[in-house]
Amino acid sequence: SQTIHQWPATLVQPVGSPLSLECTVEGTSNPNLYWYRQAAGRGLQLLFYSVGIGQISSEVPQNLSASRPQDRQFILSSKKLLLSDSGFYLCAWTSGPRLFFGSGTQLSVL
Amino acid sequence: AQSVTQPDIHITVSEGASLELRCNYSYGATPYLFWYVQSPGQGLQLLLKYFSGDTLVQGIKGFEAEFKRSQSSFNLRKPSVHWSDAAEYFCAVGSYGQNFVFGPGTRLSVLP
């Protein structure tokens, strides 16, 4: 069966520090992969999606970037974190029309 | 433009009472419709989905939802709420090759 792994579960970083969140999917090939952010008290915002290795689409301009170095690996990065980057980050993948989520990373930027 | 609205930001119900969470959408094509639940600090779990056919769909944890095309709605219901149902609920629409669009979420609190 397919599973999605996302880590770390929680992260506290100072302003200006770099960020790397990793997501991997098992049990499928060539998935569509997504990064969502949920700010406190707000809904889900699509940040990036990828339909294949090296193919990244950005939905909103921001301080973050994404990369897909391997078919089942999706990385969210930042060179310098801002306070506004705090939030709950979710990786997801699609199987047909269904979207499955990882367990999320709670990022606090101080 | 594609959009999903959930008119109720926060709902409080007593344990054992019935529940209905509202969801309305705007979508160019016939959408696939979903409800997700998010417990505090957790990822999102799929509760139920509608692709086609019977407009009343059953999900996990005793939830059901009804698709009403004329009203562009996909409301979530449960006849008797349990304290463990307290969570954030998200309605979403999507289709093949299209990105999913989520509503802003409804936070459910359950009184003992």
CSV table of C-alpha atoms in Angstrom, one decimal:
chain,number,residue,atom,x,y,z
A,1,SER,CA,0.0,0.0,0.0
A,2,GLN,CA,1.0,3.6,-0.5
A,3,THR,CA,2.4,5.6,2.4
A,4,ILE,CA,3.7,9.1,2.8
A,5,HIS,CA,6.4,10.1,5.2
A,6,GLN,CA,7.0,13.7,6.3
A,7,TRP,CA,9.6,14.9,8.8
A,8,PRO,CA,10.3,16.4,11.2
A,9,ALA,CA,7.0,16.6,13.1
A,10,THR,CA,7.9,19.8,14.8
A,11,LEU,CA,10.6,22.4,14.2
A,12,VAL,CA,11.6,25.6,15.9
A,13,GLN,CA,13.9,27.8,14.0
A,14,PRO,CA,15.2,31.4,14.4
A,15,VAL,CA,14.4,34.1,11.9
A,16,GLY,CA,17.0,34.1,9.1
A,17,SER,CA,17.9,30.5,9.4
A,18,PRO,CA,17.5,28.0,6.6
A,19,LEU,CA,14.8,25.4,6.3
A,20,SER,CA,14.5,22.0,4.7
A,21,LEU,CA,11.4,19.8,5.1
A,22,GLU,CA,11.4,16.4,3.4
A,23,CYS,CA,8.5,14.3,2.2
A,24,THR,CA,8.8,10.8,0.6
A,25,VAL,CA,6.1,8.6,-0.9
A,26,GLU,CA,6.2,4.8,-1.0
A,27,GLY,CA,4.3,2.3,-2.9
A,28,THR,CA,3.6,4.3,-6.0
A,29,SER,CA,5.5,5.8,-9.0
A,30,ASN,CA,5.3,9.1,-10.6
A,31,PRO,CA,2.9,10.7,-8.1
A,32,ASN,CA,1.8,14.3,-8.2
A,33,LEU,CA,3.2,15.8,-5.1
A,34,TYR,CA,2.0,18.9,-3.2
A,35,TRP,CA,3.1,21.2,-0.4
A,36,TYR,CA,0.4,23.0,1.6
A,37,ARG,CA,0.6,25.4,4.4
A,38,GLN,CA,-2.0,26.0,7.1
A,39,ALA,CA,-1.4,29.2,9.1
A,40,ALA,CA,-3.0,29.4,12.5
A,41,GLY,CA,-6.7,29.8,12.3
A,42,ARG,CA,-6.7,29.7,8.5
A,43,GLY,CA,-7.4,27.2,5.8
A,44,LEU,CA,-5.1,25.3,3.6
A,45,GLN,CA,-3.0,27.2,1.0
A,46,LEU,CA,-1.3,25.4,-1.8
A,47,LEU,CA,2.3,26.4,-2.0
A,48,PHE,CA,3.9,24.1,-4.7
A,49,TYR,CA,3.0,21.1,-6.7
A,50,SER,CA,5.0,18.8,-8.9
A,51,VAL,CA,4.0,16.4,-11.6
A,52,GLY,CA,7.5,14.9,-12.1
A,53,ILE,CA,11.2,15.0,-11.3
A,54,GLY,CA,12.5,18.6,-11.5
A,55,GLN,CA,9.0,20.0,-12.4
A,56,ILE,CA,7.9,22.5,-9.8
A,57,SER,CA,5.0,24.9,-10.0
A,58,SER,CA,4.6,27.7,-7.5
A,59,GLU,CA,1.1,28.9,-6.6
A,60,VAL,CA,2.1,32.0,-4.6
A,61,PRO,CA,5.2,34.2,-4.5
A,62,GLN,CA,7.0,33.7,-1.2
A,63,ASN,CA,10.1,33.1,0.7
A,64,LEU,CA,10.0,29.3,0.1
A,65,SER,CA,11.1,27.0,-2.7
A,66,ALA,CA,10.6,23.4,-3.5
A,67,SER,CA,12.6,20.7,-5.3
A,68,ARG,CA,11.9,17.2,-6.5
A,69,PRO,CA,15.3,15.5,-6.8
A,70,GLN,CA,13.8,12.0,-7.1
A,71,ASP,CA,10.4,10.6,-8.2
A,72,ARG,CA,9.1,10.1,-4.8
A,73,GLN,CA,10.9,12.8,-2.9
A,74,PHE,CA,9.6,16.4,-2.4
A,75,ILE,CA,11.6,19.0,-0.5
A,76,LEU,CA,10.5,22.4,0.8
A,77,SER,CA,13.2,24.9,1.5
A,78,SER,CA,14.1,28.4,2.5
A,79,LYS,CA,17.4,30.2,2.6
A,80,LYS,CA,16.2,32.6,5.3
A,81,LEU,CA,13.1,32.1,7.3
A,82,LEU,CA,10.7,34.9,8.1
A,83,LEU,CA,8.3,35.1,11.1
A,84,SER,CA,5.5,34.8,8.6
A,85,ASP,CA,6.7,31.4,7.6
A,86,SER,CA,5.4,29.9,10.8
A,87,GLY,CA,2.6,27.4,10.3
A,88,PHE,CA,1.7,23.8,9.7
A,89,TYR,CA,3.1,22.4,6.6
A,90,LEU,CA,1.6,19.4,4.9
A,91,CYS,CA,2.9,17.2,2.1
A,92,ALA,CA,0.4,15.4,-0.1
A,93,TRP,CA,0.1,13.2,-3.1
A,94,THR,CA,-2.6,12.2,-5.4
A,95,SER,CA,-3.9,8.8,-6.5
A,96,GLY,CA,-6.3,9.6,-9.3
A,97,PRO,CA,-8.6,12.2,-7.9
A,98,ARG,CA,-7.9,11.5,-4.3
A,99,LEU,CA,-5.5,13.5,-2.2
A,100,PHE,CA,-3.6,11.9,0.7
A,101,PHE,CA,-1.7,13.9,3.3
A,102,GLY,CA,1.4,13.3,5.4
A,103,SER,CA,1.3,13.9,9.1
A,104,GLY,CA,2.5,17.4,8.9
A,105,THR,CA,5.3,19.6,10.3
A,106,GLN,CA,4.6,22.3,12.8
A,107,LEU,CA,7.1,25.1,12.1
A,108,SER,CA,7.6,27.9,14.6
A,109,VAL,CA,9.9,30.7,13.5
A,110,LEU,CA,11.1,32.8,16.5
B,1,ALA,CA,-12.8,30.7,-10.6
B,2,GLN,CA,-12.8,27.6,-8.4
B,3,SER,CA,-13.7,28.3,-4.8
B,4,VAL,CA,-15.0,26.5,-1.7
B,5,THR,CA,-16.8,28.2,1.2
B,6,GLN,CA,-17.6,26.9,4.6
B,7,PRO,CA,-19.8,29.5,6.2
B,8,ASP,CA,-19.3,28.4,9.7
B,9,ILE,CA,-15.9,29.2,11.2
B,10,HIS,CA,-16.7,27.5,14.5
B,11,ILE,CA,-19.5,25.3,15.7
B,12,THR,CA,-20.2,24.0,19.2
B,13,VAL,CA,-22.5,21.1,19.8
B,14,SER,CA,-23.3,18.9,22.8
B,15,GLU,CA,-22.2,15.3,22.8
B,16,GLY,CA,-25.0,13.2,21.4
B,17,ALA,CA,-26.5,16.0,19.4
B,18,SER,CA,-26.7,15.9,15.6
B,19,LEU,CA,-24.3,17.8,13.4
B,20,GLU,CA,-24.3,19.5,10.0
B,21,LEU,CA,-21.3,21.3,8.5
B,22,ARG,CA,-22.0,23.3,5.4
B,23,CYS,CA,-19.9,23.4,2.3
B,24,ASN,CA,-20.6,25.3,-1.0
B,25,TYR,CA,-18.4,25.3,-4.0
B,26,SER,CA,-17.9,27.0,-7.3
B,27,TYR,CA,-16.3,24.9,-10.0
B,28,GLY,CA,-16.3,24.9,-13.7
B,29,ALA,CA,-16.7,21.2,-14.3
B,30,THR,CA,-18.4,18.5,-12.4
B,31,PRO,CA,-16.2,18.2,-9.4
B,32,TYR,CA,-15.1,15.5,-7.1
B,33,LEU,CA,-16.0,16.4,-3.6
B,34,PHE,CA,-14.2,15.6,-0.3
B,35,TRP,CA,-14.4,16.1,3.4
B,36,TYR,CA,-11.2,15.9,5.5
B,37,VAL,CA,-10.8,16.0,9.2
B,38,GLN,CA,-7.8,17.3,11.1
B,39,SER,CA,-7.2,16.6,14.8
B,40,PRO,CA,-5.0,19.1,16.7
B,41,GLY,CA,-1.4,18.9,15.5
B,42,GLN,CA,-2.2,16.1,13.1
B,43,GLY,CA,-2.3,15.8,9.3
B,44,LEU,CA,-5.6,15.5,7.4
B,45,GLN,CA,-7.6,12.3,7.1
B,46,LEU,CA,-10.1,11.7,4.4
B,47,LEU,CA,-13.6,11.2,5.8
B,48,LEU,CA,-15.5,10.6,2.6
B,49,LYS,CA,-15.6,11.5,-1.0
B,50,TYR,CA,-18.1,11.9,-3.9
B,51,PHE,CA,-17.2,11.0,-7.4
B,52,SER,CA,-20.5,10.1,-9.0
B,53,GLY,CA,-23.7,8.1,-8.5
B,54,ASP,CA,-25.7,8.1,-5.3
B,55,THR,CA,-25.6,11.6,-4.0
B,56,LEU,CA,-25.6,10.5,-0.3
B,57,VAL,CA,-22.2,9.1,0.6
B,58,GLN,CA,-21.1,7.3,3.7
B,59,GLY,CA,-17.8,7.8,5.3
B,60,ILE,CA,-15.7,6.7,8.2
B,61,LYS,CA,-16.6,7.5,11.9
B,62,GLY,CA,-20.3,7.6,11.2
B,63,PHE,CA,-20.2,10.6,8.9
B,64,GLU,CA,-22.2,11.1,5.7
B,65,ALA,CA,-22.5,13.8,3.2
B,66,GLU,CA,-25.1,14.7,0.6
B,67,PHE,CA,-24.2,16.2,-2.8
B,68,LYS,CA,-26.9,18.7,-4.1
B,69,ARG,CA,-26.0,19.9,-7.5
B,70,SER,CA,-28.7,22.5,-7.7
B,71,GLN,CA,-27.4,24.1,-4.6
B,72,SER,CA,-23.7,23.5,-5.3
B,73,SER,CA,-23.5,22.1,-1.8
B,74,PHE,CA,-21.9,19.1,-0.1
B,75,ASN,CA,-22.9,19.2,3.5
B,76,LEU,CA,-21.4,16.9,6.1
B,77,ARG,CA,-23.7,15.3,8.7
B,78,LYS,CA,-23.5,13.0,11.7
B,79,PRO,CA,-26.6,12.0,13.7
B,80,SER,CA,-24.9,11.8,17.1
B,81,VAL,CA,-21.6,13.6,17.8
B,82,HIS,CA,-19.0,12.0,20.1
B,83,TRP,CA,-16.4,14.0,22.1
B,84,SER,CA,-13.7,12.6,19.9
B,85,ASP,CA,-15.2,14.3,16.9
B,86,ALA,CA,-13.9,17.7,18.0
B,87,ALA,CA,-11.5,18.7,15.3
B,88,GLU,CA,-11.2,20.9,12.2
B,89,TYR,CA,-13.1,19.9,9.1
B,90,PHE,CA,-12.2,20.8,5.6
B,91,CYS,CA,-14.3,20.6,2.5
B,92,ALA,CA,-12.4,20.3,-0.8
B,93,VAL,CA,-13.1,20.0,-4.5
B,94,GLY,CA,-10.8,18.6,-7.2
B,95,SER,CA,-10.7,16.7,-10.4
B,96,TYR,CA,-8.3,14.8,-12.6
B,97,GLY,CA,-5.3,16.9,-13.5
B,98,GLN,CA,-6.6,19.9,-11.5
B,99,ASN,CA,-5.3,21.1,-8.1
B,100,PHE,CA,-7.5,20.6,-5.1
B,101,VAL,CA,-9.2,23.6,-3.7
B,102,PHE,CA,-9.9,23.7,0.0
B,103,GLY,CA,-12.4,25.6,2.1
B,104,PRO,CA,-11.2,27.6,5.1
B,105,GLY,CA,-12.3,25.0,7.5
B,106,THR,CA,-14.9,24.7,10.3
B,107,ARG,CA,-13.7,24.1,13.9
B,108,LEU,CA,-16.0,21.7,15.8
B,109,SER,CA,-16.1,21.9,19.6
B,110,VAL,CA,-18.1,19.2,21.5
B,111,LEU,CA,-19.5,19.9,25.0
B,112,PRO,CA,-19.8,17.1,27.5
